[in-house]
PDB file of C-alpha atoms in Angstrom:
ATOM      1  CA  UNK A1419     -41.491 -60.191 -25.859  1.00  0.00           C
ATOM      2  CA  UNK A1420     -40.785 -63.846 -25.261  1.00  0.00           C
ATOM      3  CA  UNK A1421     -37.178 -63.322 -26.401  1.00  0.00           C
ATOM      4  CA  UNK A1422     -36.788 -60.460 -23.904  1.00  0.00           C
ATOM      5  CA  UNK A1423     -38.085 -62.607 -21.037  1.00  0.00           C
ATOM      6  CA  UNK A1424     -35.748 -65.479 -21.979  1.00  0.00           C
ATOM      7  CA  UNK A1425     -32.818 -63.074 -22.273  1.00  0.00           C
ATOM      8  CA  UNK A1426     -33.614 -61.538 -18.865  1.00  0.00           C
ATOM      9  CA  UNK A1427     -33.914 -64.978 -17.255  1.00  0.00           C
ATOM     10  CA  UNK A1428     -30.668 -66.126 -18.874  1.00  0.00           C
ATOM     11  CA  UNK A1429     -28.712 -63.030 -17.784  1.00  0.00           C
ATOM     12  CA  UNK A1430     -29.995 -63.355 -14.219  1.00  0.00           C
ATOM     13  CA  UNK A1431     -28.994 -67.024 -14.099  1.00  0.00           C
ATOM     14  CA  UNK A1432     -25.542 -66.210 -15.482  1.00  0.00           C
ATOM     15  CA  UNK A1433     -25.063 -63.314 -13.029  1.00  0.00           C
ATOM     16  CA  UNK A1434     -26.113 -65.568 -10.159  1.00  0.00           C
ATOM     17  CA  UNK A1435     -23.658 -68.303 -11.239  1.00  0.00           C
ATOM     18  CA  UNK A1436     -20.815 -65.793 -11.620  1.00  0.00           C
ATOM     19  CA  UNK A1437     -21.506 -64.284  -8.188  1.00  0.00           C
ATOM     20  CA  UNK A1438     -21.428 -67.775  -6.622  1.00  0.00           C
ATOM     21  CA  UNK A1439     -17.935 -68.510  -7.967  1.00  0.00           C
ATOM     22  CA  UNK A1440     -15.204 -68.614  -5.308  1.00  0.00           C
ATOM     23  CA  UNK A1441     -13.279 -65.382  -4.844  1.00  0.00           C
ATOM     24  CA  UNK A1442      -9.845 -66.869  -4.070  1.00  0.00           C
ATOM     25  CA  UNK A1443      -7.151 -67.468  -6.648  1.00  0.00           C
ATOM     26  CA  UNK A1444      -7.124 -70.729  -8.525  1.00  0.00           C
ATOM     27  CA  UNK A1445      -4.403 -73.345  -8.130  1.00  0.00           C
ATOM     28  CA  UNK A1446      -3.477 -73.264 -11.795  1.00  0.00           C
ATOM     29  CA  UNK A1447      -2.183 -69.699 -11.392  1.00  0.00           C
ATOM     30  CA  UNK A1448       0.232 -70.803  -8.643  1.00  0.00           C
ATOM     31  CA  UNK A1449       1.427 -73.719 -10.754  1.00  0.00           C
ATOM     32  CA  UNK A1450       1.920 -71.416 -13.709  1.00  0.00           C
ATOM     33  CA  UNK A1451       3.935 -69.006 -11.556  1.00  0.00           C
ATOM     34  CA  UNK A1452       6.178 -71.869 -10.410  1.00  0.00           C
ATOM     35  CA  UNK A1453       6.764 -72.985 -13.993  1.00  0.00           C
ATOM     36  CA  UNK A1454       7.372 -69.400 -15.051  1.00  0.00           C
ATOM     37  CA  UNK A1455       9.967 -68.919 -12.290  1.00  0.00           C
ATOM     38  CA  UNK A1456      11.731 -72.143 -13.264  1.00  0.00           C
ATOM     39  CA  UNK A1457      11.834 -71.162 -16.939  1.00  0.00           C
ATOM     40  CA  UNK A1458      13.098 -67.682 -15.993  1.00  0.00           C
ATOM     41  CA  UNK A1459      15.939 -69.209 -13.957  1.00  0.00           C
ATOM     42  CA  UNK A1460      16.843 -71.573 -16.794  1.00  0.00           C
ATOM     43  CA  UNK A1461      16.825 -68.718 -19.311  1.00  0.00           C
ATOM     44  CA  UNK A1462      19.013 -66.525 -17.110  1.00  0.00           C
ATOM     45  CA  UNK A1463      21.541 -69.335 -16.558  1.00  0.00           C
ATOM     46  CA  UNK A1464      21.666 -70.183 -20.267  1.00  0.00           C
ATOM     47  CA  UNK A1465      22.081 -66.524 -21.160  1.00  0.00           C
ATOM     48  CA  UNK A1466      24.884 -66.098 -18.598  1.00  0.00           C
ATOM     49  CA  UNK A1467      26.693 -69.142 -20.010  1.00  0.00           C
ATOM     50  CA  UNK A1468      26.241 -67.776 -23.527  1.00  0.00           C
ATOM     51  CA  UNK A1469      27.774 -64.444 -22.479  1.00  0.00           C
ATOM     52  CA  UNK A1470      30.746 -66.216 -20.865  1.00  0.00           C
ATOM     53  CA  UNK A1471      31.372 -68.292 -23.982  1.00  0.00           C
ATOM     54  CA  UNK A1472      31.150 -65.171 -26.143  1.00  0.00           C
ATOM     55  CA  UNK A1473      33.696 -63.378 -23.946  1.00  0.00           C
ATOM     56  CA  UNK A1474      36.049 -66.368 -24.080  1.00  0.00           C
ATOM     57  CA  UNK A1475      35.650 -66.589 -27.864  1.00  0.00           C
ATOM     58  CA  UNK A1476      36.485 -62.893 -28.233  1.00  0.00           C
ATOM     59  CA  UNK A1477      39.564 -63.342 -26.027  1.00  0.00           C
ATOM     60  CA  UNK A1478      40.734 -66.333 -28.099  1.00  0.00           C
ATOM     61  CA  UNK A1479      40.303 -64.428 -31.359  1.00  0.00           C
ATOM     62  CA  UNK A1480      42.174 -61.463 -29.893  1.00  0.00           C
ATOM     63  CA  UNK A1481      44.955 -63.790 -28.674  1.00  0.00           C
ATOM     64  CA  UNK A1482      45.332 -65.260 -32.166  1.00  0.00           C
ATOM     65  CA  UNK A1483      45.775 -61.713 -33.499  1.00  0.00           C
ATOM     66  CA  UNK A1484      48.176 -60.420 -30.833  1.00  0.00           C
ATOM     67  CA  UNK A1485      48.915 -61.106 -27.168  1.00  0.00           C
ATOM     68  CA  UNK A1486      48.764 -57.447 -26.230  1.00  0.00           C
ATOM     69  CA  UNK A1487      45.484 -57.101 -28.054  1.00  0.00           C
ATOM     70  CA  UNK A1488      44.091 -60.005 -25.976  1.00  0.00           C
ATOM     71  CA  UNK A1489      45.277 -58.369 -22.732  1.00  0.00           C
ATOM     72  CA  UNK A1490      43.576 -55.121 -23.764  1.00  0.00           C
ATOM     73  CA  UNK A1491      40.373 -56.976 -24.648  1.00  0.00           C
ATOM     74  CA  UNK A1492      40.470 -58.713 -21.256  1.00  0.00           C
ATOM     75  CA  UNK A1493      40.747 -55.360 -19.460  1.00  0.00           C
ATOM     76  CA  UNK A1494      37.918 -53.954 -21.549  1.00  0.00           C
ATOM     77  CA  UNK A1495      35.688 -56.937 -20.676  1.00  0.00           C
ATOM     78  CA  UNK A1496      36.626 -56.604 -17.014  1.00  0.00           C
ATOM     79  CA  UNK A1497      35.879 -52.853 -17.055  1.00  0.00           C
ATOM     80  CA  UNK A1498      32.552 -53.580 -18.763  1.00  0.00           C
ATOM     81  CA  UNK A1499      31.533 -55.892 -15.915  1.00  0.00           C
ATOM     82  CA  UNK A1500      32.198 -53.172 -13.324  1.00  0.00           C
ATOM     83  CA  UNK A1501      30.486 -50.551 -15.477  1.00  0.00           C
ATOM     84  CA  UNK A1502      27.443 -52.775 -15.842  1.00  0.00           C
ATOM     85  CA  UNK A1503      27.220 -53.323 -12.080  1.00  0.00           C
ATOM     86  CA  UNK A1504      27.467 -49.595 -11.330  1.00  0.00           C
ATOM     87  CA  UNK A1505      25.052 -48.753 -14.131  1.00  0.00           C
ATOM     88  CA  UNK A1506      22.525 -51.251 -12.788  1.00  0.00           C
ATOM     89  CA  UNK A1507      22.497 -49.657  -9.335  1.00  0.00           C
ATOM     90  CA  UNK A1508      22.280 -46.178 -10.867  1.00  0.00           C
ATOM     91  CA  UNK A1509      19.427 -47.242 -13.145  1.00  0.00           C
ATOM     92  CA  UNK A1510      17.540 -48.806 -10.231  1.00  0.00           C
ATOM     93  CA  UNK A1511      17.879 -45.612  -8.200  1.00  0.00           C
ATOM     94  CA  UNK A1512      16.687 -43.522 -11.165  1.00  0.00           C
ATOM     95  CA  UNK A1513      13.695 -45.822 -11.679  1.00  0.00           C
ATOM     96  CA  UNK A1514      12.748 -45.553  -8.006  1.00  0.00           C
ATOM     97  CA  UNK A1515      13.026 -41.745  -8.255  1.00  0.00           C
ATOM     98  CA  UNK A1516      10.759 -41.742 -11.298  1.00  0.00           C
ATOM     99  CA  UNK A1517       8.257 -43.975  -9.493  1.00  0.00           C
ATOM    100  CA  UNK A1518       8.206 -41.571  -6.551  1.00  0.00           C
ATOM    101  CA  UNK A1519       7.648 -38.632  -8.886  1.00  0.00           C
ATOM    102  CA  UNK A1520       4.806 -40.438 -10.629  1.00  0.00           C
ATOM    103  CA  UNK A1521       3.174 -41.186  -7.307  1.00  0.00           C
ATOM    104  CA  UNK A1522       3.130 -37.489  -6.417  1.00  0.00           C
ATOM    105  CA  UNK A1523      -0.295 -36.010  -6.588  1.00  0.00           C
ATOM    106  CA  UNK A1524      -1.071 -34.155  -9.770  1.00  0.00           C
ATOM    107  CA  UNK A1525      -3.226 -31.817  -7.705  1.00  0.00           C
ATOM    108  CA  UNK A1526      -0.074 -30.252  -6.277  1.00  0.00           C
ATOM    109  CA  UNK A1527       1.148 -29.281  -9.749  1.00  0.00           C
ATOM    110  CA  UNK A1528      -2.176 -28.269 -11.260  1.00  0.00           C
ATOM    111  CA  UNK A1529      -4.014 -26.031  -8.822  1.00  0.00           C
ATOM    112  CA  UNK A1530      -7.590 -24.840  -9.170  1.00  0.00           C
ATOM    113  CA  UNK A1531      -6.468 -21.670 -10.971  1.00  0.00           C
ATOM    114  CA  UNK A1532      -4.551 -23.755 -13.496  1.00  0.00           C
ATOM    115  CA  UNK A1533      -7.600 -25.916 -14.158  1.00  0.00           C
ATOM    116  CA  UNK A1534      -9.723 -22.825 -14.653  1.00  0.00           C
ATOM    117  CA  UNK A1535      -7.140 -21.340 -17.018  1.00  0.00           C
ATOM    118  CA  UNK A1536      -6.988 -24.539 -19.065  1.00  0.00           C
ATOM    119  CA  UNK A1537     -10.778 -24.620 -19.394  1.00  0.00           C
ATOM    120  CA  UNK A1538     -10.657 -20.945 -20.425  1.00  0.00           C
ATOM    121  CA  UNK A1539      -8.015 -21.802 -23.041  1.00  0.00           C
ATOM    122  CA  UNK A1540     -10.197 -24.554 -24.449  1.00  0.00           C
ATOM    123  CA  UNK A1541     -13.152 -22.170 -24.576  1.00  0.00           C
ATOM    124  CA  UNK A1542     -11.112 -19.554 -26.458  1.00  0.00           C
ATOM    125  CA  UNK A1543      -9.847 -22.266 -28.807  1.00  0.00           C
ATOM    126  CA  UNK A1544     -13.378 -23.462 -29.586  1.00  0.00           C
ATOM    127  CA  UNK A1545     -14.626 -19.905 -30.127  1.00  0.00           C
ATOM    128  CA  UNK A1546     -11.621 -19.254 -32.327  1.00  0.00           C
ATOM    129  CA  UNK A1547     -12.261 -22.363 -34.410  1.00  0.00           C
ATOM    130  CA  UNK A1548     -15.893 -21.354 -34.907  1.00  0.00           C
ATOM    131  CA  UNK A1549     -15.196 -17.687 -35.714  1.00  0.00           C
ATOM    132  CA  UNK A1550     -11.973 -18.153 -37.650  1.00  0.00           C
ATOM    133  CA  UNK A1551      -9.504 -16.715 -35.097  1.00  0.00           C
ATOM    134  CA  UNK A1552      -9.648 -12.971 -35.253  1.00  0.00           C
ATOM    135  CA  UNK A1553      -6.505 -11.217 -34.070  1.00  0.00           C
ATOM    136  CA  UNK A1554      -8.172 -10.310 -30.752  1.00  0.00           C
ATOM    137  CA  UNK A1555      -8.975 -13.950 -29.986  1.00  0.00           C
ATOM    138  CA  UNK A1556      -5.495 -15.064 -30.993  1.00  0.00           C
ATOM    139  CA  UNK A1557      -3.962 -12.416 -28.712  1.00  0.00           C
ATOM    140  CA  UNK A1558      -6.215 -13.490 -25.798  1.00  0.00           C
ATOM    141  CA  UNK A1559      -5.324 -17.124 -26.414  1.00  0.00           C
ATOM    142  CA  UNK A1560      -1.577 -16.477 -26.309  1.00  0.00           C
ATOM    143  CA  UNK A1561      -1.824 -14.284 -23.185  1.00  0.00           C
ATOM    144  CA  UNK A1562      -3.872 -16.861 -21.274  1.00  0.00           C
ATOM    145  CA  UNK A1563      -1.614 -19.643 -22.561  1.00  0.00           C
ATOM    146  CA  UNK A1564       1.511 -17.853 -21.313  1.00  0.00           C
ATOM    147  CA  UNK A1565      -0.033 -17.160 -17.895  1.00  0.00           C
ATOM    148  CA  UNK A1566      -1.178 -20.785 -17.552  1.00  0.00           C
ATOM    149  CA  UNK A1567       2.233 -22.170 -18.448  1.00  0.00           C
ATOM    150  CA  UNK A1568       3.878 -19.759 -15.984  1.00  0.00           C
ATOM    151  CA  UNK A1569       1.529 -20.864 -13.167  1.00  0.00           C
ATOM    152  CA  UNK A1570       2.033 -24.562 -13.874  1.00  0.00           C
ATOM    153  CA  UNK A1571       5.820 -24.097 -14.013  1.00  0.00           C
ATOM    154  CA  UNK A1572       5.802 -22.119 -10.754  1.00  0.00           C
ATOM    155  CA  UNK A1573       3.763 -24.837  -9.008  1.00  0.00           C
ATOM    156  CA  UNK A1574       6.031 -27.542 -10.432  1.00  0.00           C
ATOM    157  CA  UNK A1575       9.156 -25.665  -9.345  1.00  0.00           C
ATOM    158  CA  UNK A1576       7.760 -25.148  -5.822  1.00  0.00           C
ATOM    159  CA  UNK A1577       7.067 -28.891  -5.478  1.00  0.00           C
ATOM    160  CA  UNK A1578      10.631 -29.845  -6.329  1.00  0.00           C
TER     161      UNK A1578
END
């Protein structure tokens, strides 16, 4: 009993101390963010320089092999830069589209009837597992499953 009283007193003191802590962010987090931004900038600059040196090295090796081969490699590198720029904008637009789709309410896709059908499917599945799936239960399961999928697809298609 004495241990319970000490534990209760200790937890109340700890809760009180935690509640009295300041709610604002600490300065160390801001300093860490500044250091993180600086290291990110340094890494991106070093990586860009490394890519430039790699491209120049490839061009020099191609030039040692053949002049025309070096010109072709230069055009390929140049085309890659434009492809990368266009791919980046396309990828950003696709990511924003995916984010918008994720933010859509799931209620619009799964209506009340769909929820009821899914719970009915789970009930049939549990009964089937207990009884060993007679052919009648299996037939009911597949019929309800097909109707549920059709309803969910129809709701999904209407929301697009």
